[in-house]
PDB file of C-alpha atoms in Angstrom:
ATOM      1  CA  MET A   1     -88.357  33.530 145.907  1.00 87.00           C
ATOM      2  CA  ALA A   2     -91.043  30.955 145.054  1.00 88.00           C
ATOM      3  CA  ALA A   3     -88.411  28.235 144.716  1.00 92.00           C
ATOM      4  CA  ILE A   4     -87.032  28.953 148.177  1.00 94.00           C
ATOM      5  CA  ILE A   5     -90.492  28.870 149.720  1.00 93.00           C
ATOM      6  CA  GLY A   6     -91.271  25.642 147.877  1.00 93.00           C
ATOM      7  CA  PHE A   7     -88.034  24.089 149.117  1.00 97.00           C
ATOM      8  CA  ILE A   8     -88.715  25.130 152.717  1.00 96.00           C
ATOM      9  CA  PHE A   9     -92.147  23.511 152.606  1.00 97.00           C
ATOM     10  CA  PHE A  10     -90.642  20.427 150.958  1.00 97.00           C
ATOM     11  CA  VAL A  11     -88.169  20.084 153.845  1.00 98.00           C
ATOM     12  CA  ILE A  12     -90.928  20.560 156.431  1.00 98.00           C
ATOM     13  CA  ASP A  13     -93.019  17.875 154.726  1.00 97.00           C
ATOM     14  CA  ALA A  14     -90.037  15.497 154.561  1.00 98.00           C
ATOM     15  CA  VAL A  15     -89.256  15.994 158.259  1.00 98.00           C
ATOM     16  CA  LEU A  16     -92.880  15.294 159.151  1.00 98.00           C
ATOM     17  CA  GLY A  17     -92.765  12.164 156.987  1.00 97.00           C
ATOM     18  CA  LEU A  18     -89.660  10.944 158.793  1.00 97.00           C
ATOM     19  CA  LEU A  19     -91.345  11.673 162.115  1.00 97.00           C
ATOM     20  CA  VAL A  20     -94.307   9.520 161.044  1.00 98.00           C
ATOM     21  CA  LEU A  21     -91.912   6.697 160.205  1.00 97.00           C
ATOM     22  CA  ALA A  22     -90.135   7.076 163.561  1.00 97.00           C
ATOM     23  CA  ILE A  23     -93.445   6.964 165.454  1.00 97.00           C
ATOM     24  CA  ILE A  24     -94.558   3.820 163.619  1.00 97.00           C
ATOM     25  CA  VAL A  25     -91.245   2.017 164.161  1.00 96.00           C
ATOM     26  CA  SER A  26     -91.190   3.067 167.824  1.00 95.00           C
ATOM     27  CA  ALA A  27     -94.718   1.732 168.348  1.00 93.00           C
ATOM     28  CA  ILE A  28     -93.861  -1.574 166.658  1.00 94.00           C
ATOM     29  CA  LEU A  29     -90.705  -1.909 168.761  1.00 93.00           C
ATOM     30  CA  SER A  30     -92.680  -1.263 171.943  1.00 90.00           C
ATOM     31  CA  TRP A  31     -95.136  -4.018 170.989  1.00 90.00           C
ATOM     32  CA  LEU A  32     -92.262  -6.397 170.258  1.00 91.00           C
ATOM     33  CA  PHE A  33     -90.786  -5.618 173.670  1.00 90.00           C
ATOM     34  CA  ALA A  34     -94.166  -6.011 175.372  1.00 87.00           C
ATOM     35  CA  PHE A  35     -94.772  -9.454 173.847  1.00 89.00           C
ATOM     36  CA  ASP A  36     -91.165 -10.483 174.540  1.00 86.00           C
ATOM     37  CA  VAL A  37     -90.361 -11.086 170.879  1.00 90.00           C
ATOM     38  CA  ILE A  38     -87.168  -9.052 171.222  1.00 90.00           C
ATOM     39  CA  ASN A  39     -85.413  -7.834 174.325  1.00 86.00           C
ATOM     40  CA  HIS A  40     -83.249  -4.935 175.432  1.00 83.00           C
ATOM     41  CA  ARG A  41     -80.182  -7.120 175.884  1.00 89.00           C
ATOM     42  CA  ASN A  42     -79.467  -6.917 172.167  1.00 88.00           C
ATOM     43  CA  ARG A  43     -77.166  -3.919 171.845  1.00 92.00           C
ATOM     44  CA  PHE A  44     -78.409  -2.786 168.412  1.00 92.00           C
ATOM     45  CA  VAL A  45     -82.063  -3.058 169.397  1.00 91.00           C
ATOM     46  CA  ASN A  46     -81.408  -1.193 172.631  1.00 91.00           C
ATOM     47  CA  GLN A  47     -79.614   1.657 170.828  1.00 94.00           C
ATOM     48  CA  LEU A  48     -82.303   1.845 168.151  1.00 92.00           C
ATOM     49  CA  SER A  49     -85.036   1.897 170.775  1.00 93.00           C
ATOM     50  CA  SER A  50     -83.266   4.604 172.776  1.00 94.00           C
ATOM     51  CA  ALA A  51     -82.704   6.777 169.701  1.00 95.00           C
ATOM     52  CA  LEU A  52     -86.303   6.438 168.555  1.00 95.00           C
ATOM     53  CA  GLU A  53     -87.584   7.149 172.056  1.00 95.00           C
ATOM     54  CA  ALA A  54     -85.452  10.315 172.177  1.00 96.00           C
ATOM     55  CA  LEU A  55     -86.996  11.466 168.880  1.00 96.00           C
ATOM     56  CA  VAL A  56     -90.585  10.467 169.541  1.00 97.00           C
ATOM     57  CA  ALA A  57     -91.034  11.168 173.263  1.00 96.00           C
ATOM     58  CA  PRO A  58     -91.025  14.997 172.995  1.00 97.00           C
ATOM     59  CA  VAL A  59     -93.744  14.801 170.337  1.00 96.00           C
ATOM     60  CA  LEU A  60     -95.917  12.313 172.217  1.00 96.00           C
ATOM     61  CA  ALA A  61     -95.473  13.820 175.707  1.00 95.00           C
ATOM     62  CA  PRO A  62     -97.967  16.715 175.354  1.00 96.00           C
ATOM     63  CA  VAL A  63    -100.638  14.345 174.043  1.00 95.00           C
ATOM     64  CA  ARG A  64     -99.893  11.799 176.786  1.00 92.00           C
ATOM     65  CA  ALA A  65    -100.403  14.543 179.362  1.00 93.00           C
ATOM     66  CA  VAL A  66    -103.935  15.097 178.062  1.00 94.00           C
ATOM     67  CA  ILE A  67    -104.970  11.551 177.104  1.00 91.00           C
ATOM     68  CA  PRO A  68    -104.106   8.762 179.558  1.00 85.00           C
ATOM     69  CA  PRO A  69    -103.655   5.158 178.407  1.00 83.00           C
ATOM     70  CA  LEU A  70    -107.001   3.515 177.791  1.00 85.00           C
ATOM     71  CA  GLY A  71    -107.083   0.101 179.421  1.00 84.00           C
ATOM     72  CA  GLY A  72    -103.318  -0.221 179.286  1.00 79.00           C
ATOM     73  CA  ILE A  73    -103.204   0.700 175.583  1.00 85.00           C
ATOM     74  CA  ASP A  74    -101.402   3.888 174.614  1.00 88.00           C
ATOM     75  CA  VAL A  75    -103.399   5.566 171.832  1.00 92.00           C
ATOM     76  CA  THR A  76    -101.278   8.709 171.670  1.00 94.00           C
ATOM     77  CA  PRO A  77     -99.196   7.546 168.670  1.00 95.00           C
ATOM     78  CA  ILE A  78    -102.395   7.110 166.661  1.00 95.00           C
ATOM     79  CA  ILE A  79    -103.642  10.572 167.628  1.00 96.00           C
ATOM     80  CA  VAL A  80    -100.282  12.169 166.806  1.00 97.00           C
ATOM     81  CA  LEU A  81    -100.181  10.363 163.443  1.00 98.00           C
ATOM     82  CA  ILE A  82    -103.652  11.710 162.622  1.00 97.00           C
ATOM     83  CA  LEU A  83    -102.580  15.242 163.600  1.00 97.00           C
ATOM     84  CA  ILE A  84     -99.383  15.039 161.521  1.00 98.00           C
ATOM     85  CA  HIS A  85    -101.365  13.754 158.541  1.00 98.00           C
ATOM     86  CA  GLY A  86    -103.769  16.695 158.887  1.00 97.00           C
ATOM     87  CA  VAL A  87    -100.880  19.134 158.988  1.00 97.00           C
ATOM     88  CA  ARG A  88     -99.275  17.574 155.910  1.00 97.00           C
ATOM     89  CA  VAL A  89    -102.479  17.381 153.861  1.00 97.00           C
ATOM     90  CA  TYR A  90    -104.320  20.566 154.859  1.00 97.00           C
ATOM     91  CA  LEU A  91    -102.124  23.088 156.650  1.00 97.00           C
ATOM     92  CA  LEU A  92     -98.871  22.878 154.679  1.00 97.00           C
ATOM     93  CA  PRO A  93    -100.392  23.350 151.201  1.00 96.00           C
ATOM     94  CA  ALA A  94    -102.668  26.151 152.430  1.00 96.00           C
ATOM     95  CA  SER A  95     -99.777  27.879 154.205  1.00 96.00           C
ATOM     96  CA  LYS A  96     -97.569  27.538 151.149  1.00 95.00           C
ATOM     97  CA  ALA A  97    -100.224  29.017 148.875  1.00 94.00           C
ATOM     98  CA  ALA A  98    -100.892  31.874 151.307  1.00 94.00           C
ATOM     99  CA  LEU A  99     -97.204  32.653 151.647  1.00 94.00           C
ATOM    100  CA  LEU A 100     -96.658  32.564 147.895  1.00 93.00           C
ATOM    101  CA  THR A 101     -99.613  34.893 147.430  1.00 93.00           C
ATOM    102  CA  LEU A 102     -98.259  37.186 150.131  1.00 93.00           C
ATOM    103  CA  VAL A 103     -94.868  37.544 148.450  1.00 91.00           C
ATOM    104  CA  GLY A 104     -96.509  37.938 145.038  1.00 84.00           C
ATOM    105  CA  ALA A 105     -95.307  34.714 143.442  1.00 71.00           C
ATOM    106  CA  TYR A 106     -98.845  33.785 142.324  1.00 64.00           C
TER     107      TYR A 106
END
């Protein structure tokens, strides 16, 4: 049972890590679009941007509803990255240990 719980928490941590990567790439792409380094006319860039926006927008939307852009700068990706890091470092290990203790694996 402990192996299954460990695997479940491993998958959750990996998904959160991929979400962090998607948020960072999406933010970099938005800056590249804003400074006209790349444009949406490139088919690959447009598809990549759309896919990343579809993944990241539902995560950022609740934070954007609470915190408006500050002076035209969107700080919500930074706040979400800090929250995800807190979940990965503090909540996941504590939850895993509590669950393993609950099922008697410790």
